[in-house]
mmCIF file of C-alpha atoms in Angstrom:
data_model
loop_
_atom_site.group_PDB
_atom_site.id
_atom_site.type_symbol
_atom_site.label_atom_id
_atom_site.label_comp_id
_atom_site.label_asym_id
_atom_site.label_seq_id
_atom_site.Cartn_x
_atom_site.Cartn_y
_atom_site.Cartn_z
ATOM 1 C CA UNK A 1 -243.236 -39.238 83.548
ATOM 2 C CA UNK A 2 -240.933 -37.513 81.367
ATOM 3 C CA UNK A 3 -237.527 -36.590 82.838
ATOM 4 C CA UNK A 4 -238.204 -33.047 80.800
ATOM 5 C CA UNK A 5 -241.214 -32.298 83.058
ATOM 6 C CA UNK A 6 -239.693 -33.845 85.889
ATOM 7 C CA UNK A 7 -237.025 -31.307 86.398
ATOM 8 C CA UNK A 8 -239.736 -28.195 86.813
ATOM 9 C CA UNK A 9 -241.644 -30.454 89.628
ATOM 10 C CA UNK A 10 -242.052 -27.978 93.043
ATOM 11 C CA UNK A 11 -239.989 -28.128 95.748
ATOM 12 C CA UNK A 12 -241.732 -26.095 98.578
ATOM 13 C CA UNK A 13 -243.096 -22.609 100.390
ATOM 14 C CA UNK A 14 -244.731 -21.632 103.543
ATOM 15 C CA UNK A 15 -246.654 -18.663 103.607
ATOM 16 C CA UNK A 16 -246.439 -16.297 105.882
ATOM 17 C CA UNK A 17 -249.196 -14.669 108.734
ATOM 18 C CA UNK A 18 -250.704 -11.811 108.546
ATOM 19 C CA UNK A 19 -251.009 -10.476 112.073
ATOM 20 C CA UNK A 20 -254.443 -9.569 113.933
ATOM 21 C CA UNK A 21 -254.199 -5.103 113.731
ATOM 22 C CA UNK A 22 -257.974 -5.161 115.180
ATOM 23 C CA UNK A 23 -258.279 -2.823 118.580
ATOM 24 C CA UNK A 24 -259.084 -3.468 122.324
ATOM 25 C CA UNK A 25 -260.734 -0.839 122.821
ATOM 26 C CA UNK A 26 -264.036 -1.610 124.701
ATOM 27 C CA UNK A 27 -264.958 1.811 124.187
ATOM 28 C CA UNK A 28 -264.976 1.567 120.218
ATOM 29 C CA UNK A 29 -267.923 1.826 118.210
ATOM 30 C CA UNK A 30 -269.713 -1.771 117.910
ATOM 31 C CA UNK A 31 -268.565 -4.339 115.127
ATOM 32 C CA UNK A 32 -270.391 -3.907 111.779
ATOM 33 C CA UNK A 33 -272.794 -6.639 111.072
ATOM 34 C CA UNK A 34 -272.133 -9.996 109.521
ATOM 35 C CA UNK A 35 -271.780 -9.283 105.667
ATOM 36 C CA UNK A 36 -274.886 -10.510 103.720
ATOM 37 C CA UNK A 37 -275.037 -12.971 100.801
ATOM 38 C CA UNK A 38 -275.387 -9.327 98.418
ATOM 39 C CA UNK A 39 -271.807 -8.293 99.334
ATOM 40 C CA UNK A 40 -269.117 -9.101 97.237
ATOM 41 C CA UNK A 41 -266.614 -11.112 98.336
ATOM 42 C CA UNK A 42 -262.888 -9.405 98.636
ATOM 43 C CA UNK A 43 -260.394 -9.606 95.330
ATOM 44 C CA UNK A 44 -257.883 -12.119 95.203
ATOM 45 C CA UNK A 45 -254.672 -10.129 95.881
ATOM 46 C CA UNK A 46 -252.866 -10.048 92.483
ATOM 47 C CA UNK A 47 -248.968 -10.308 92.039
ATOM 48 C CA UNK A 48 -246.963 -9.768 89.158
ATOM 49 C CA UNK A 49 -244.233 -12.294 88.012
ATOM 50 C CA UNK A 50 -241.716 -10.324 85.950
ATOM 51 C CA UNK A 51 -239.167 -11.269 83.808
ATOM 52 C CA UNK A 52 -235.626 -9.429 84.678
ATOM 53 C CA UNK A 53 -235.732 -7.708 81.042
ATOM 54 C CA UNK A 54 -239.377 -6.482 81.512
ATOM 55 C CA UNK A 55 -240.258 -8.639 78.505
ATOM 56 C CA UNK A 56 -242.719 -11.122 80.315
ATOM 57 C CA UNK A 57 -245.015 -10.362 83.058
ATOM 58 C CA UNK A 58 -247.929 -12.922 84.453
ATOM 59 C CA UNK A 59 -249.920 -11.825 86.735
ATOM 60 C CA UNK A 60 -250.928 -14.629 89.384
ATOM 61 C CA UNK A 61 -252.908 -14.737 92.470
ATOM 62 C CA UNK A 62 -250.850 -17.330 94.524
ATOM 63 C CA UNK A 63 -247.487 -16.665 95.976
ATOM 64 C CA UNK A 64 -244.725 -17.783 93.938
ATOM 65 C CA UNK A 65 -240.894 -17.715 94.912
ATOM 66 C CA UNK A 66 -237.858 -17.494 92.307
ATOM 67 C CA UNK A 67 -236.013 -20.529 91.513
ATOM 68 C CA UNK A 68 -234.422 -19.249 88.822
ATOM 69 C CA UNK A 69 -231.128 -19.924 90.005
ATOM 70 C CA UNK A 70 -231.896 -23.905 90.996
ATOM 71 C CA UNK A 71 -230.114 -25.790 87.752
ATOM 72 C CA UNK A 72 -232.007 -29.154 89.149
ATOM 73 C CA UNK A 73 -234.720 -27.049 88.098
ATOM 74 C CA UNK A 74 -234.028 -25.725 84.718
ATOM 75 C CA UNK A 75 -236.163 -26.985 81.978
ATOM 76 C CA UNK A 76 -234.886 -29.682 79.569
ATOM 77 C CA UNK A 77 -233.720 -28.308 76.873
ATOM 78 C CA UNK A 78 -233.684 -24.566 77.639
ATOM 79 C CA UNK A 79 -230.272 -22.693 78.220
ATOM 80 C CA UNK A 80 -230.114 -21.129 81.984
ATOM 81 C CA UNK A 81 -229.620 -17.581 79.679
ATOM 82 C CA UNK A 82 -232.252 -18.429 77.661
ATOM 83 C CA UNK A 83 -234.872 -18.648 81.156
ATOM 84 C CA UNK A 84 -236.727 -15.072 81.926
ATOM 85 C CA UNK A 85 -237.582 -16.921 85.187
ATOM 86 C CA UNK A 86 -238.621 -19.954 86.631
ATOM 87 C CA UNK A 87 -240.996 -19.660 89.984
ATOM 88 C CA UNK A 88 -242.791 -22.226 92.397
ATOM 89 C CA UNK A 89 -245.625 -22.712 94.633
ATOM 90 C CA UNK A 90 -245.604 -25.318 97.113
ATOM 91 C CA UNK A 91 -249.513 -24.847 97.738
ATOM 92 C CA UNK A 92 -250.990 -25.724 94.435
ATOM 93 C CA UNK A 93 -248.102 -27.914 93.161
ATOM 94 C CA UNK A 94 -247.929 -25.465 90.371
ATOM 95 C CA UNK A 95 -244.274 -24.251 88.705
ATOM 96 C CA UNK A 96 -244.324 -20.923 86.517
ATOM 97 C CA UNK A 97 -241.338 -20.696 83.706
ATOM 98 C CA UNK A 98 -240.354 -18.137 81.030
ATOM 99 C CA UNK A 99 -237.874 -18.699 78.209
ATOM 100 C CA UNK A 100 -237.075 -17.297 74.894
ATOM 101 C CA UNK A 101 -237.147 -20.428 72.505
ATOM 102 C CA UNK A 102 -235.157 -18.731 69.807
ATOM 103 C CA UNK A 103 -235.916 -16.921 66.799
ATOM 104 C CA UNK A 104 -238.214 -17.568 63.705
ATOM 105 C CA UNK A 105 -239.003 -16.458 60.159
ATOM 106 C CA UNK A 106 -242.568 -17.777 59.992
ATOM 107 C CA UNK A 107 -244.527 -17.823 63.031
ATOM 108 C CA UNK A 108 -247.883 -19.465 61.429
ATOM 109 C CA UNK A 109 -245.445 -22.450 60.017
ATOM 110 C CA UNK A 110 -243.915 -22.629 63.210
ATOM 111 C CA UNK A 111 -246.739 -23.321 65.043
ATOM 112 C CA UNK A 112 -247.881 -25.711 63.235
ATOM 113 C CA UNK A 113 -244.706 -27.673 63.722
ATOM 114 C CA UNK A 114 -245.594 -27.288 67.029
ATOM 115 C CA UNK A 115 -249.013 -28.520 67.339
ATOM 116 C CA UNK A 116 -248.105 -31.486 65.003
ATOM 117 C CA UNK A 117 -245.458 -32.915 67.273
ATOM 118 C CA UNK A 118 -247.517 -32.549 70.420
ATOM 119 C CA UNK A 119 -250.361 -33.818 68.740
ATOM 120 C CA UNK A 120 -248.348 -36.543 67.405
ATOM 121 C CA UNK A 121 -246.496 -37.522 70.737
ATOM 122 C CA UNK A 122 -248.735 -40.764 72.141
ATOM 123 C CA UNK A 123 -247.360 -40.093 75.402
ATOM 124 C CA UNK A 124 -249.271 -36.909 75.931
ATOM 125 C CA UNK A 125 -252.986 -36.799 76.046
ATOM 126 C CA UNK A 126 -255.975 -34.012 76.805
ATOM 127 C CA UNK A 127 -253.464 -32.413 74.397
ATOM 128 C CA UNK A 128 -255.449 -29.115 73.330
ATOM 129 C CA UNK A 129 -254.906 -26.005 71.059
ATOM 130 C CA UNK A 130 -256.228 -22.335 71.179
ATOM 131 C CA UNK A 131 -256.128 -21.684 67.407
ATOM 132 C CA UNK A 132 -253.240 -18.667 66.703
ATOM 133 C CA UNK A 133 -253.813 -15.155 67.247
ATOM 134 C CA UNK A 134 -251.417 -11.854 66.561
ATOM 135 C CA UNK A 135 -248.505 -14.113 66.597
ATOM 136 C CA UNK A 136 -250.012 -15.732 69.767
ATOM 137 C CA UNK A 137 -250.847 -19.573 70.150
ATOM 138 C CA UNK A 138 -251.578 -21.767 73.693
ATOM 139 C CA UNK A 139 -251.661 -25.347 73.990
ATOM 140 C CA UNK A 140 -251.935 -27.873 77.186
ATOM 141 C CA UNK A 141 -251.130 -31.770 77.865
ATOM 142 C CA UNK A 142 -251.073 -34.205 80.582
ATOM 143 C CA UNK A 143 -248.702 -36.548 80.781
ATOM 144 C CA UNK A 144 -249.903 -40.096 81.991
ATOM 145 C CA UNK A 145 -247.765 -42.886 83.736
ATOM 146 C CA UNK A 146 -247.902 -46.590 82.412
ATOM 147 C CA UNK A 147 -250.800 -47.241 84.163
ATOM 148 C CA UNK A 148 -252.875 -44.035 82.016
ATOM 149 C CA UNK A 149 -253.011 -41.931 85.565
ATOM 150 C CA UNK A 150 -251.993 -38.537 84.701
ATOM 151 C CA UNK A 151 -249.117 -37.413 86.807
ATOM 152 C CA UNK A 152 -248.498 -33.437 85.118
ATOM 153 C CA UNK A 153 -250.463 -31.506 83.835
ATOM 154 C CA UNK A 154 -248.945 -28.740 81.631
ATOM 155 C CA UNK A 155 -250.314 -25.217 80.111
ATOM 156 C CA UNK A 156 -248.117 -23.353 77.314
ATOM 157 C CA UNK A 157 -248.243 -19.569 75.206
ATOM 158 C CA UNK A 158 -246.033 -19.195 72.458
ATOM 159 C CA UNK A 159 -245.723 -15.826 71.059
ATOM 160 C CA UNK A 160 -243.201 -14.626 68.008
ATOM 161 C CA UNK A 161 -242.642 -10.517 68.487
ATOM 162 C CA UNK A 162 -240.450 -10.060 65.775
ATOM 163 C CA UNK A 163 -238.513 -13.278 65.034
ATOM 164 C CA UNK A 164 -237.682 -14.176 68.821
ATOM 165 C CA UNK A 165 -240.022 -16.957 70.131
ATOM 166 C CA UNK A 166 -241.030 -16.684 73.398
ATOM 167 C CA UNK A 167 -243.083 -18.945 76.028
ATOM 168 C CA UNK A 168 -244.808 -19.459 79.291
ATOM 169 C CA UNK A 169 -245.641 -22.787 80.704
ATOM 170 C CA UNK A 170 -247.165 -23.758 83.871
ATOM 171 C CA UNK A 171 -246.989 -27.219 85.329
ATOM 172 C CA UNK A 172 -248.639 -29.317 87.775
ATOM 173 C CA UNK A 173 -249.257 -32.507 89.531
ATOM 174 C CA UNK A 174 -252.074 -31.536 91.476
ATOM 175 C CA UNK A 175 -253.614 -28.297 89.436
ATOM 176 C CA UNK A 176 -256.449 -29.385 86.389
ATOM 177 C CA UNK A 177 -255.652 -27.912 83.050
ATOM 178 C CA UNK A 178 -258.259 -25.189 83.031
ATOM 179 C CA UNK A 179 -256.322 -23.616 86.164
ATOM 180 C CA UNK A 180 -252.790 -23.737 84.539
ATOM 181 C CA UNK A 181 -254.724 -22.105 81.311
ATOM 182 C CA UNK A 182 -256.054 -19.315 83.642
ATOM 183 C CA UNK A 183 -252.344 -18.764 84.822
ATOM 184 C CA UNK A 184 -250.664 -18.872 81.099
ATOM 185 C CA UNK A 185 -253.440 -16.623 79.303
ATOM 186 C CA UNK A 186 -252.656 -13.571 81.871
ATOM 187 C CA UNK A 187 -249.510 -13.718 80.352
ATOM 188 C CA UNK A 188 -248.197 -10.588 78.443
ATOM 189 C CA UNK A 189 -244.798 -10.314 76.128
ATOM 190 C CA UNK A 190 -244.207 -6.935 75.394
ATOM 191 C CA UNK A 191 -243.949 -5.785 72.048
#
């Protein structure tokens, strides 16, 4: 596995209870029925991952925590001032990171750049790319050990607003790449 990918693996998170509110009272009215098969079941409970700045928001339905301030966890090559924030969940194996990327004069160019060398990079395969859109362009990989058993699985956007590039990944050993895409694509970089 690449060291790169290595250093965003998950440490760990324990969720917490909710506790029972339902009353004793044996003079209450009588339980409602058992829902049928018609009723819908309840929404996921969404949370919003925000970057300090208000730049980058993702909203998730899994509990993350911030590790922002772990270095053992900062991204290969990114700059801790450079991460909008870096969160984990223990229960899906799944890390969460933001990071500006720097700034550039041609998006479209850029992005090709991009898709060449992950295209290019044996190492990586199920390598996939959503083709770009306002600025906006998502790819995913999996890495593979020697033995071709994938051991990360990783789901990217890029968008350019202006000339600053910025990104959201989400990584995992355990999570398929059509569940980190679900994460990545509610991502939104304000304007």
């Amino acid at each position: 596995m690449k060291a790169k990918l290595l250093a965003v693996m998950v440490l760990g998170l324990g969720l917490a209870a909710c506790g029972d509110k339902s009353a004793s009272n044996s003079s209450a009215a009588p339980a409602p029925a058992s829902p049928s098969a018609s009723t819908p079941a309840p929404a996921p409970v969404v949370n919003e991952l925000k970057s300090a700045d208000g730049k980058v928001s993702v909203a998730v339905s899994d509990s993350f925590v911030d590790k922002s301030g772990d270095a053992a966890l900062l991204p290969e090559n990114i700059k801790a001032e450079d991460l909008l924030f870096l969160q984990q969940n223990s229960d899906t194996e799944t890390v969460i990171y933001a990071a500006k990327y720097g700034k550039v004069a041609d998006s479209k160019a850029y992005f090709a750049k991009l898709e060449k060398a992950i295209k290019g990079d044996k190492s990586l395969k199920n390598a996939g790319f959503d083709a770009e859109k306002d600025g906006r362009i998502a790819y995913r990989f999996s890495q593979a050990d020697a033995s071709g058993e994938t051991t990360l699985n990783e789901s990217c956007v890029v968008e350019v607003v202006g000339d600053q590039t910025y990104a959201v990944c989400a990584t995992s050993a355990d999570e398929d790449l059509a569940a980190l895409d679900a994460i990545v694509k509610a991502t939104v970089i304000a304007k």
